[in-house]
Structures are given as structure tokens and as C-alpha cells.
mmCIF file of C-alpha atoms and ligand atoms in Angstrom:
data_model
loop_
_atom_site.group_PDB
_atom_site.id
_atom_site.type_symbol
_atom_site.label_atom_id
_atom_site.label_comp_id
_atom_site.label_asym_id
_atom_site.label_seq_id
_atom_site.Cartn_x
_atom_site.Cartn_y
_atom_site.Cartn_z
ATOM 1 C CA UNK A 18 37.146 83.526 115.475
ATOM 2 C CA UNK A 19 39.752 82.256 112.911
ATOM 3 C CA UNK A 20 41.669 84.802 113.557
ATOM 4 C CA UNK A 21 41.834 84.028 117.258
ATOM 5 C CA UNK A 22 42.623 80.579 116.903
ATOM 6 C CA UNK A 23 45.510 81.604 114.534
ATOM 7 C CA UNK A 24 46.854 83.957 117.194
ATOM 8 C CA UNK A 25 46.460 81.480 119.891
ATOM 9 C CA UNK A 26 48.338 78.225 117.766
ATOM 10 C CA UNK A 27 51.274 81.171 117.164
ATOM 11 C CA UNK A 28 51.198 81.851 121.087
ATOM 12 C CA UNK A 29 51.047 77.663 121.693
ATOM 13 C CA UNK A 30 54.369 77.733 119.610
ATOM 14 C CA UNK A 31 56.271 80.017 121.201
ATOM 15 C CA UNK A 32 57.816 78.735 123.829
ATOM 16 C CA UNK A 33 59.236 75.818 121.568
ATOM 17 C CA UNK A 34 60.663 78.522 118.977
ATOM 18 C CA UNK A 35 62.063 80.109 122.035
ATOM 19 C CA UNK A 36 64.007 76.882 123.485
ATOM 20 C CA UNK A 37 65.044 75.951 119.864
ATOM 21 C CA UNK A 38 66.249 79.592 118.652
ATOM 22 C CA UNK A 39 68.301 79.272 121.881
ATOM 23 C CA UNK A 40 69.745 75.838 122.125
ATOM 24 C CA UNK A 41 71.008 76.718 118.434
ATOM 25 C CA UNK A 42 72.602 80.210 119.822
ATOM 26 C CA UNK A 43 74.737 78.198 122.361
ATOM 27 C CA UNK A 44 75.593 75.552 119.756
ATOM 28 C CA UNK A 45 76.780 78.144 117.424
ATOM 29 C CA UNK A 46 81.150 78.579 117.722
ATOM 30 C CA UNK A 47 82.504 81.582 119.447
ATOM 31 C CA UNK A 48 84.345 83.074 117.346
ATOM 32 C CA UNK A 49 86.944 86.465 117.440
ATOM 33 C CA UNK A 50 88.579 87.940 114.900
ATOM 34 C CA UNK A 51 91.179 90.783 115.681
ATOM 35 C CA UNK A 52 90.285 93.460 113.136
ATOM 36 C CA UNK A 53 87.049 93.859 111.308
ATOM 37 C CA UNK A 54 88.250 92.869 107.369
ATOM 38 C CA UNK A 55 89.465 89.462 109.170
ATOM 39 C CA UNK A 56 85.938 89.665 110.834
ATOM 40 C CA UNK A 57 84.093 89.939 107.583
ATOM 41 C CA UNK A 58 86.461 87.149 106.062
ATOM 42 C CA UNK A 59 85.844 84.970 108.833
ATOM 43 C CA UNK A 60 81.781 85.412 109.062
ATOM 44 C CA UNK A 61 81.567 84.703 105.183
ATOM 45 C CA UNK A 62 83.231 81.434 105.989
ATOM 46 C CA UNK A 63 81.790 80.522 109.219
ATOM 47 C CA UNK A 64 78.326 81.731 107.924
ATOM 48 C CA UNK A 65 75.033 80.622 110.486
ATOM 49 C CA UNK A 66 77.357 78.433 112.647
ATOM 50 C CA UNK A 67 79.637 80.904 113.833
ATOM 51 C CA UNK A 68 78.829 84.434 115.710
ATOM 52 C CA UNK A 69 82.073 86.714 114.927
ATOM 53 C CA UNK A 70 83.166 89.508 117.121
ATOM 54 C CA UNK A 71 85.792 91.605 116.069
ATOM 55 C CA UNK A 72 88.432 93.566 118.695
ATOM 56 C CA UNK A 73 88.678 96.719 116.811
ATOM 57 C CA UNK A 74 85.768 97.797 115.146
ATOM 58 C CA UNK A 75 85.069 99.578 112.032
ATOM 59 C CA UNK A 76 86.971 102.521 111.134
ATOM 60 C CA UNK A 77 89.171 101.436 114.655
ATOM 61 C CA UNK A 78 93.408 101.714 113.897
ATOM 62 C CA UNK A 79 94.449 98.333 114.738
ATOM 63 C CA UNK A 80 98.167 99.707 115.279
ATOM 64 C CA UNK A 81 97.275 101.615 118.202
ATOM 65 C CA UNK A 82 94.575 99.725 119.628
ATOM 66 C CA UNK A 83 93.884 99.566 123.397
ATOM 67 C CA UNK A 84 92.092 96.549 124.213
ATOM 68 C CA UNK A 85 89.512 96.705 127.378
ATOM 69 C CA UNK A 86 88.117 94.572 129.501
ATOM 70 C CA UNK A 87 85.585 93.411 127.525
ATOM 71 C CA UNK A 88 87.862 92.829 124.715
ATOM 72 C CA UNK A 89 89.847 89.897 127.073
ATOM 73 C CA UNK A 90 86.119 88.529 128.129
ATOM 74 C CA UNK A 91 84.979 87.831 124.329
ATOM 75 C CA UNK A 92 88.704 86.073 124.053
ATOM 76 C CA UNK A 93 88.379 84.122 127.341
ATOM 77 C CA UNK A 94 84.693 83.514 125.999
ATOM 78 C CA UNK A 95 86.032 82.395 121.977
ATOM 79 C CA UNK A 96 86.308 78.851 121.226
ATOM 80 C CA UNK A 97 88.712 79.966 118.165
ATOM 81 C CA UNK A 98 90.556 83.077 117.812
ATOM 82 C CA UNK A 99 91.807 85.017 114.425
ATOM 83 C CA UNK A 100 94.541 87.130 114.529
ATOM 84 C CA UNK A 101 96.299 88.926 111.165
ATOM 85 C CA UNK A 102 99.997 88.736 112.580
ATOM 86 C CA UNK A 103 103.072 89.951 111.119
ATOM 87 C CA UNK A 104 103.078 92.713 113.830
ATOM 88 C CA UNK A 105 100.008 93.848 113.239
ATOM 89 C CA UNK A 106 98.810 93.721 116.891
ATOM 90 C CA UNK A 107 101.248 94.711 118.624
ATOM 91 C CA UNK A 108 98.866 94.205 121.635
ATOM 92 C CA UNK A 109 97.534 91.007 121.273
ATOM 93 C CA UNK A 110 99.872 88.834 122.714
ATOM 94 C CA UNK A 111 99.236 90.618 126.852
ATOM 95 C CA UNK A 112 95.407 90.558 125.755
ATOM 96 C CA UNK A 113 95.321 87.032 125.246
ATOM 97 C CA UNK A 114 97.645 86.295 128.099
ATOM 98 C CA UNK A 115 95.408 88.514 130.447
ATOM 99 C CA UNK A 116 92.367 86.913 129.082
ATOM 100 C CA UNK A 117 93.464 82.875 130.131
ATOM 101 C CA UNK A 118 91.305 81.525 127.216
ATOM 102 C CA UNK A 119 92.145 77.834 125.776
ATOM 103 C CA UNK A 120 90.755 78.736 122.522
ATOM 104 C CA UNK A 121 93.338 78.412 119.601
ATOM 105 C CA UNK A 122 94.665 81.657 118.243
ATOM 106 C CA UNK A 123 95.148 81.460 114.578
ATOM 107 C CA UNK A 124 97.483 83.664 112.628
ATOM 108 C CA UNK A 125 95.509 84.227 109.326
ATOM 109 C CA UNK A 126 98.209 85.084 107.208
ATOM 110 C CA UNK A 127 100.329 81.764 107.405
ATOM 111 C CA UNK A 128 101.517 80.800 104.189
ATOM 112 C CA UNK A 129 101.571 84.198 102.691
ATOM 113 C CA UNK A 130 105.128 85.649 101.931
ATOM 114 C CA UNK A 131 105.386 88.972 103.723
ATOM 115 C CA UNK A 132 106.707 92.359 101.690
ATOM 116 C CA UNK A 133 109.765 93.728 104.058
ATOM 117 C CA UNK A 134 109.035 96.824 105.846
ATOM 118 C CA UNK A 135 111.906 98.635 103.552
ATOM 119 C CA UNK A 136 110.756 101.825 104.912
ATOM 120 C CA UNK A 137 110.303 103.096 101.626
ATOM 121 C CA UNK A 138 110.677 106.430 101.061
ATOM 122 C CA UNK A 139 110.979 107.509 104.739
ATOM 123 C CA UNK A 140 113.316 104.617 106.177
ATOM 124 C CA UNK A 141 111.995 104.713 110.202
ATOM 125 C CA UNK A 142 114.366 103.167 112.007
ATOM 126 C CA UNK A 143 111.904 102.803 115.088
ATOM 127 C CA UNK A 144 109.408 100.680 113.264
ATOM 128 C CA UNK A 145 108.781 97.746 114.768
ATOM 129 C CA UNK A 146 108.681 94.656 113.399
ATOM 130 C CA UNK A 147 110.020 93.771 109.843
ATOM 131 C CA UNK A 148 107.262 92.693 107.626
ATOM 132 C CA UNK A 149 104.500 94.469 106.098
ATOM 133 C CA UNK A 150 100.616 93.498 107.818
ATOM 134 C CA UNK A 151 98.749 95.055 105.209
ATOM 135 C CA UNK A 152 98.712 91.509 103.274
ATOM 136 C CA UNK A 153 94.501 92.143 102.501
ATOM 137 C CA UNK A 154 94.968 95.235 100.073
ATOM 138 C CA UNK A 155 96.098 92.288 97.305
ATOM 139 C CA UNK A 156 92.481 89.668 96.667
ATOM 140 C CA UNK A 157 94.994 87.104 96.210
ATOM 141 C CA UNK A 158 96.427 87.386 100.173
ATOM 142 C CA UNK A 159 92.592 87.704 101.444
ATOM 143 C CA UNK A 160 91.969 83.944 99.225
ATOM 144 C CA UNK A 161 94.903 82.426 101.498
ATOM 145 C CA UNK A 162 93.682 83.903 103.881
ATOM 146 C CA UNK A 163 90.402 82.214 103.445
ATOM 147 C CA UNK A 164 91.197 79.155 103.090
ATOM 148 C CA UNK A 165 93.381 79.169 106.241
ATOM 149 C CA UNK A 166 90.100 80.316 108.006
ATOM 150 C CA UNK A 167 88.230 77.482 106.478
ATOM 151 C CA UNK A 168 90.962 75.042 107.624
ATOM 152 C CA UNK A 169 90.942 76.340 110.982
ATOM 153 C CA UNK A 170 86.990 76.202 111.634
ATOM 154 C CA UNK A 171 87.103 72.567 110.505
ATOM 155 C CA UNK A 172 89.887 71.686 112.961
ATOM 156 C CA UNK A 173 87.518 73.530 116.166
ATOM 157 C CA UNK A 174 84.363 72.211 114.458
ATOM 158 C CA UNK A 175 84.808 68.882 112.530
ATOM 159 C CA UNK A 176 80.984 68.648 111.854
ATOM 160 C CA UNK A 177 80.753 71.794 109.952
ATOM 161 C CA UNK A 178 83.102 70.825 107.401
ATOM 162 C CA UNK A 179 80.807 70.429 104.652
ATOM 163 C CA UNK A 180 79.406 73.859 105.901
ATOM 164 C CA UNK A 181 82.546 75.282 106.361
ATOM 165 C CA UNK A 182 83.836 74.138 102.698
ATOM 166 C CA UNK A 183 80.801 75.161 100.522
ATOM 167 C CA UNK A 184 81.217 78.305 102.182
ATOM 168 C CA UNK A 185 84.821 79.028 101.082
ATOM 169 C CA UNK A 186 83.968 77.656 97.465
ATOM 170 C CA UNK A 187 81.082 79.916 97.121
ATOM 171 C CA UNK A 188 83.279 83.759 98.672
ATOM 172 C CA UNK A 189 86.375 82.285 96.716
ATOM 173 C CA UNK A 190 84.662 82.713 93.536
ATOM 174 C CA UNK A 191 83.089 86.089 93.976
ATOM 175 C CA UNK A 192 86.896 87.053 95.709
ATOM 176 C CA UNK A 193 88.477 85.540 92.038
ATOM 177 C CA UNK A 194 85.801 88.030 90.011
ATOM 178 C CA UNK A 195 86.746 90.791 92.414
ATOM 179 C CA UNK A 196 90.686 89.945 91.705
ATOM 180 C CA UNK A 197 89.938 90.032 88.072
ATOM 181 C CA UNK A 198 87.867 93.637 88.278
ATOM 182 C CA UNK A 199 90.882 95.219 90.039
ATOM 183 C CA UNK A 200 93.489 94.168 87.347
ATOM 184 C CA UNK A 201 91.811 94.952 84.855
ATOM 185 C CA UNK A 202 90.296 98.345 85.675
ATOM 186 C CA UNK A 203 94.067 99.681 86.884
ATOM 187 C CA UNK A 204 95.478 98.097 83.429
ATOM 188 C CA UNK A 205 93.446 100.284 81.830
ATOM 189 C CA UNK A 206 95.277 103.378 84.038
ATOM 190 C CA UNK A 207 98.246 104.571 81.869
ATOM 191 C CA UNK A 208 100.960 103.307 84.067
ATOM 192 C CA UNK A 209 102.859 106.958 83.933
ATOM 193 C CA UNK A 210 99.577 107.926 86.031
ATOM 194 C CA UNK A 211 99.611 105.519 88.961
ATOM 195 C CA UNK A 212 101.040 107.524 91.344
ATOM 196 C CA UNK A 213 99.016 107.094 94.623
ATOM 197 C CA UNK A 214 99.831 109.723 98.177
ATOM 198 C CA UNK A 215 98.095 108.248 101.253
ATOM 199 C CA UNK A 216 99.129 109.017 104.933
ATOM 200 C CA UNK A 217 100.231 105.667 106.174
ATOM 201 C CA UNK A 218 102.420 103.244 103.833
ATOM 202 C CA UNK A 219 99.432 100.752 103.990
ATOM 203 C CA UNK A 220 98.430 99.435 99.955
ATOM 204 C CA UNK A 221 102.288 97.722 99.539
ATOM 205 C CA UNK A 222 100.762 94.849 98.259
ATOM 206 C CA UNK A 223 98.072 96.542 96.406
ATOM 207 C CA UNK A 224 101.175 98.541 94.690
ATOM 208 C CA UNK A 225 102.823 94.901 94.028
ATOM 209 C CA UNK A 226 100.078 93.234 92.447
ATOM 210 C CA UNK A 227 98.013 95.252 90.468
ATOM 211 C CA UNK A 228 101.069 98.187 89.381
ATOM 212 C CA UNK A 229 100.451 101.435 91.653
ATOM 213 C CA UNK A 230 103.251 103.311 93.493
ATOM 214 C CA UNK A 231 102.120 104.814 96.279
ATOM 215 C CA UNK A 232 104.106 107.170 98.938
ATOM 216 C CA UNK A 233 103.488 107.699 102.092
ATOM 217 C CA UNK A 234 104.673 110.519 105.166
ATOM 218 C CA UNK A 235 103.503 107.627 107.545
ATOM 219 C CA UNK A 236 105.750 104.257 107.330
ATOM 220 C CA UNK A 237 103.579 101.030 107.722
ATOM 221 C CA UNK A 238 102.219 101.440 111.154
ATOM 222 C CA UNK A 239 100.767 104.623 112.286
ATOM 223 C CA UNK A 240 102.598 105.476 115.737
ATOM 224 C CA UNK A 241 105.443 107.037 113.861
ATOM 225 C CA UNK A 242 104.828 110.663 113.297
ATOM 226 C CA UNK A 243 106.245 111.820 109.927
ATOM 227 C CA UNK A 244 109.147 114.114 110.197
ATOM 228 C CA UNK A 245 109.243 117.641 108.415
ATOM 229 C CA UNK A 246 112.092 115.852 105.914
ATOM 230 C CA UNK A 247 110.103 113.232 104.785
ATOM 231 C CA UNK A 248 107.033 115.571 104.009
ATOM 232 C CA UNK A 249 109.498 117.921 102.424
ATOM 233 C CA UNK A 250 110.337 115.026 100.304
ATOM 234 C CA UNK A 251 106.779 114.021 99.181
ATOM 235 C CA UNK A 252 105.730 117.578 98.291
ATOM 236 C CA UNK A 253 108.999 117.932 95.797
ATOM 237 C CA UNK A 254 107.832 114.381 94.494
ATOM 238 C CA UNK A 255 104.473 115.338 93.949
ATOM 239 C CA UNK A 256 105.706 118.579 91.885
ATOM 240 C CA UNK A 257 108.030 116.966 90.055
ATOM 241 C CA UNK A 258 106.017 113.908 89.334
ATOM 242 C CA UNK A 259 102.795 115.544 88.859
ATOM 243 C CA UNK A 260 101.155 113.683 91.205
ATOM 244 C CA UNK A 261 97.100 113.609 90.597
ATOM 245 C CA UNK A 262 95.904 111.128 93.550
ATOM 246 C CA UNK A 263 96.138 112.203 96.895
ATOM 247 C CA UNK A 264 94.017 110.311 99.293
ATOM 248 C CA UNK A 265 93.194 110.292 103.075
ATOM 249 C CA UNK A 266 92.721 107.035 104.930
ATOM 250 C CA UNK A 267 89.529 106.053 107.104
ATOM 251 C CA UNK A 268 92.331 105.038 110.285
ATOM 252 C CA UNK A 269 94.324 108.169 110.487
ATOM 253 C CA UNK A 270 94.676 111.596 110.870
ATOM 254 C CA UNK A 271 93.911 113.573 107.855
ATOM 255 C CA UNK A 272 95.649 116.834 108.620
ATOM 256 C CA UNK A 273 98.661 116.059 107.447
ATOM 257 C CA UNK A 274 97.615 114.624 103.940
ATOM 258 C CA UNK A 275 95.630 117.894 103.430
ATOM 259 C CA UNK A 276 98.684 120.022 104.284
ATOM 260 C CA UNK A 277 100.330 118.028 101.509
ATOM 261 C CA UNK A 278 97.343 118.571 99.075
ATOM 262 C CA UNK A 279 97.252 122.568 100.011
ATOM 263 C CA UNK A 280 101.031 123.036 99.635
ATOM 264 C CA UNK A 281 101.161 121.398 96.080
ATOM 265 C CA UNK A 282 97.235 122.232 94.812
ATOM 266 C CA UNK A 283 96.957 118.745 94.211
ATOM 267 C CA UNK A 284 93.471 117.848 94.637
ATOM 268 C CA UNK A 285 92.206 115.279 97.465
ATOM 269 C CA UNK A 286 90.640 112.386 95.869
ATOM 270 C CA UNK A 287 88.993 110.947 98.647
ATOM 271 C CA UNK A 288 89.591 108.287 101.303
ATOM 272 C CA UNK A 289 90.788 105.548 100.949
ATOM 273 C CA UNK A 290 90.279 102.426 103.184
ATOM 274 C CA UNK A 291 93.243 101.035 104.624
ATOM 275 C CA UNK A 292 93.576 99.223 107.644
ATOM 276 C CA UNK A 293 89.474 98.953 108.466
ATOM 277 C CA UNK A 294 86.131 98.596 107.251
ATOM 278 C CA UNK A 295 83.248 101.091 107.904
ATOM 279 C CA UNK A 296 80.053 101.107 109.817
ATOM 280 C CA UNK A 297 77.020 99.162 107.608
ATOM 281 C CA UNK A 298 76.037 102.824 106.751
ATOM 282 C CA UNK A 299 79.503 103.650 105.509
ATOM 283 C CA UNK A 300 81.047 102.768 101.811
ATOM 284 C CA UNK A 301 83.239 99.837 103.150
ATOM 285 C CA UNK A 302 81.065 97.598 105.157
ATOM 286 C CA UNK A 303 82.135 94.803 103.767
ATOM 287 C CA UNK A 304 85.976 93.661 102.291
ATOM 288 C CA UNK A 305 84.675 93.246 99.487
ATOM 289 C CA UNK A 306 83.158 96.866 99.352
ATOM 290 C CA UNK A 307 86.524 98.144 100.720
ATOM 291 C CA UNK A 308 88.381 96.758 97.596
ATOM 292 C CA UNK A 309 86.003 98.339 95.477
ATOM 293 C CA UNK A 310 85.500 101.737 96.831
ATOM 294 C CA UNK A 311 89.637 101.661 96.478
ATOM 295 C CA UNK A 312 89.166 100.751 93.103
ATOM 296 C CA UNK A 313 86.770 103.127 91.977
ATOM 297 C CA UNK A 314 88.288 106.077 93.395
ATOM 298 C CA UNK A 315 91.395 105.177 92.519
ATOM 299 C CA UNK A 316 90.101 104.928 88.932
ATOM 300 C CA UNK A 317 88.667 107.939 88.947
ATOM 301 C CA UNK A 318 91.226 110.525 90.310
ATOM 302 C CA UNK A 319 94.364 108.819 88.110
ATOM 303 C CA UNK A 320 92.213 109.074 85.012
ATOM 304 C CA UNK A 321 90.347 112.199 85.649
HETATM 305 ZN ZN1 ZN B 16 98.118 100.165 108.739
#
């Protein structure tokens, strides 16, 4: 009999929870983010107000992305967009023109002083574009890049600035413990050993903060194939170098990194996650997990 009358006050209520779990679902801000590390950056500082979609999804190669339909409904649909820049999507500008949406696009990296696509080792003239997107690979870009999110959401949502701001605070400080882990677990890497080999040139501004050099057959985006020179190139460097950390990439082909690895007998030390995070069943589901999946096998094949 209690139990009944439990089961029937629940049933009573449910309608109301129904009417106030959706008022609250179309109260909460649209938001899109272009890629899914700016997703992740953008949900820990939009938190329960926001709902985040993100264009390419995990493990997707931003460079060569292909928006759909669907992609130019959840940006006609957004009250805010979140975009990296700095050439990064190369598409983005038609999708957002097809799509007709009002909704501010906001370029996450302003303020953040871009590395210059130098080519590096490889020098391809057909890259477009002349700075570096891969500002995330250094904690101290992704904390700009932060509070330019936080900024942003304020602007489309004035009442969840306190929200909005406590937020920030709270992911800035585990981002400044996650800054301090990578500096000092690659100063303890003798620096004669932090020679890095991925497929696309995609940790420049991992390399300039925290000490690495890595090469890379790819240039910065990934529609360039690498010619037979410019492999030729790495596999003498590796040799001569003695090259221990060789690492594929989550967005890309790994072929051609394994052809390097076979032709030198260095050893592959895993992937490495450039441009994307993973699925939540992955390593990387989260930036924060990206940055330290990097770290730890980075750690781990330089010292080995
Ligand atoms: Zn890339």
C-alpha cells in the first residue's frame, strides 16, 4: 500500500519534471565549436548552460573536413559559434555562408601570436595559409584560449556571467597544474634525446614551449602528400641523429610513418594525438587527457 502511494506521488510528478527538464533544454545556449579539443574547451566553460556540438568529431582531420548538411543546420541552429582560425578550416567560411545563421562566429585563438608556417624541414610551397593552427599542443595557448571562450559566452549570455567566470577559474587552475606536469616531466628528458618523428608537422608549439624538436614528412596541414625527398631526408636524420621516438598520429595515415620506422628499425612509440580528441572509450577523450597521453608516451619512448 505504501509502496503504491509512493509510485503513484512519482507518477503525479511527472509531468511537471517533464515541462521543467524541457523549458530548461530550450533555455540552455546553442552552442558549436569547430573541432572537438575547442568542443571540450568550450563545454568546460559553458558547463550546464550550454549544449556543445562539435563539426568534426573525434579522431575527424579538421584539414580535410567535408561539412554536410547537417553540419550547416547545427550552425544556422547555434546562437554562438567557435572556430580555431589561423587556416585551420579551410572550409568554414562557405559552411557558414551556406548555413545563413546570425549567431557570432568567434575565432578562439585571438590574442595568441601564431608560429609561421616555415615549412620546416620540407618547405611546401603549396601550403596554404601562413601561420601554424596547432596553437592547443602548448597549455598556455588552450588558457587564452579559454578565457576568450569565457569572454565570448558572457557577451551572447550576460546572465551567465557569474556561471561562465567560476567556470574558467575553476579549468584554469587544473590547465596551470597540467602546464606545470608537462614542463617538468620533459625537463627531466636529457635534451640530446628530444627528438620527436610524427607524420604531420602538428606539436610546433609543443616543440616551442616545453623543448622537443620534432620532424615531420607532412608540413602543417595534411593535404600535402610528402615527397620521396623529404622522406629521404628524415630517414638520414633519424640515422644520423639516432632518433628513438617515432610516433603515428590519431588524424592521419599511418603508412607512411611505419615505412619510416621499418627503413631505419626505429621503434614506433605509439600515437600521438594531434589535431583531435578520441571517442569517450579512447585515451584522449578529453584535452586534458590528450596532453597527457602526449606526455606520457613521449616520456616513455625518449627515456626508454
Ligand atoms: Zn594538423
Amino acid at each position: 500500500m505504501k509502496r503504491y502511494a509512493a509510485v503513484a506521488a512519482i507518477a503525479a510528478m511527472l509531468p511537471i519534471l517533464l515541462v521543467a527538464s524541457h523549458a530548461s533544454a530550450q533555455e540552455k545556449l546553442k552552442v558549436v565549436a569547430s573541432f572537438s579539443i575547442l568542443a571540450d574547451l568550450v563545454k568546460n566553460v559553458g558547463g550546464d548552460r550550454t549544449v556543445v556540438a562539435s563539426l568534426v568529431g573525434p579522431n575527424g582531420n579538421a584539414h580535410i573536413y567535408a561539412p554536410s548538411p547537417a553540419d550547416a543546420k547545427k550552425v544556422a541552429e547555434a546562437d554562438v559559434v567557435f572556430i580555431n582560425g589561423l587556416g585551420f578550416e579551410g572550409w568554414i567560411e562557405r559552411l557558414v555562408k551556406a548555413s545563413a545563421t546570425k549567431a557570432p562566429i568567434i575565432v578562439a585563438t585571438n590574442g595568441i601570436k601564431p608560429r609561421e608556417r616555415a615549412g620546416g624541414n620540407n618547405g611546401h610551397a603549396h601550403d596554404h595559409g601562413r601561420s601554424d593552427p596547432h596553437v592547443w599542443q602548448s597549455v598556455a595557448n588552450a588558457k587564452t584560449m579559454v578565457g576568450n571562450i569565457r569572454e565570448a559566452l558572457i557577451a551572447v549570455d550576460p546572465a551567465g556571467k557569474d556561471v561562465y567566470r567560476s567556470n574558467a577559474a575553476a579549468y584554469l587552475t587544473k590547465l596551470d597544474a597540467l602546464q606545470r606536469e608537462v614542463a617538468d616531466v620533459i625537463a627531466r628528458i636529457p635534451a640530446d634525446r628530444r627528438r620527436v618523428i610524427t607524420s604531420h608537422d602538428a606539436f610546433g608549439y609543443f616543440a616551442d614551449a616545453y623543448g622537443v624538436t620534432f620532424t615531420a614528412p607532412q608540413g602543417v596541414s595534411t593535404d600535402a602528400e610528402a615527397s620521396a625527398k623529404d622522406i629521404a631526408a628524415i630517414i638520414r636524420q633519424i640515422r644520423q641523429q639516432r632518433i628513438s621516438g617515432v610516433f603515428l598520429e590519431n588524424v592521419t595515415d599511418p603508412r607512411l610513418v611505419k615505412q619510416i620506422a621499418s627503413e631505419t628499425g626505429a621503434r614506433v612509440g605509439g600515437t600521438l594525438y594531434s589535431d583531435a580528441l578520441t571517442d569517450e572509450h579512447g585515451d584522449a577523450p578529453t584535452y586534458i587527457d590528450l596532453i597527457r597521453h602526449n606526455l606520457k608516451q613521449l616520456a616513455s619512448a625518449l627515456t626508454g
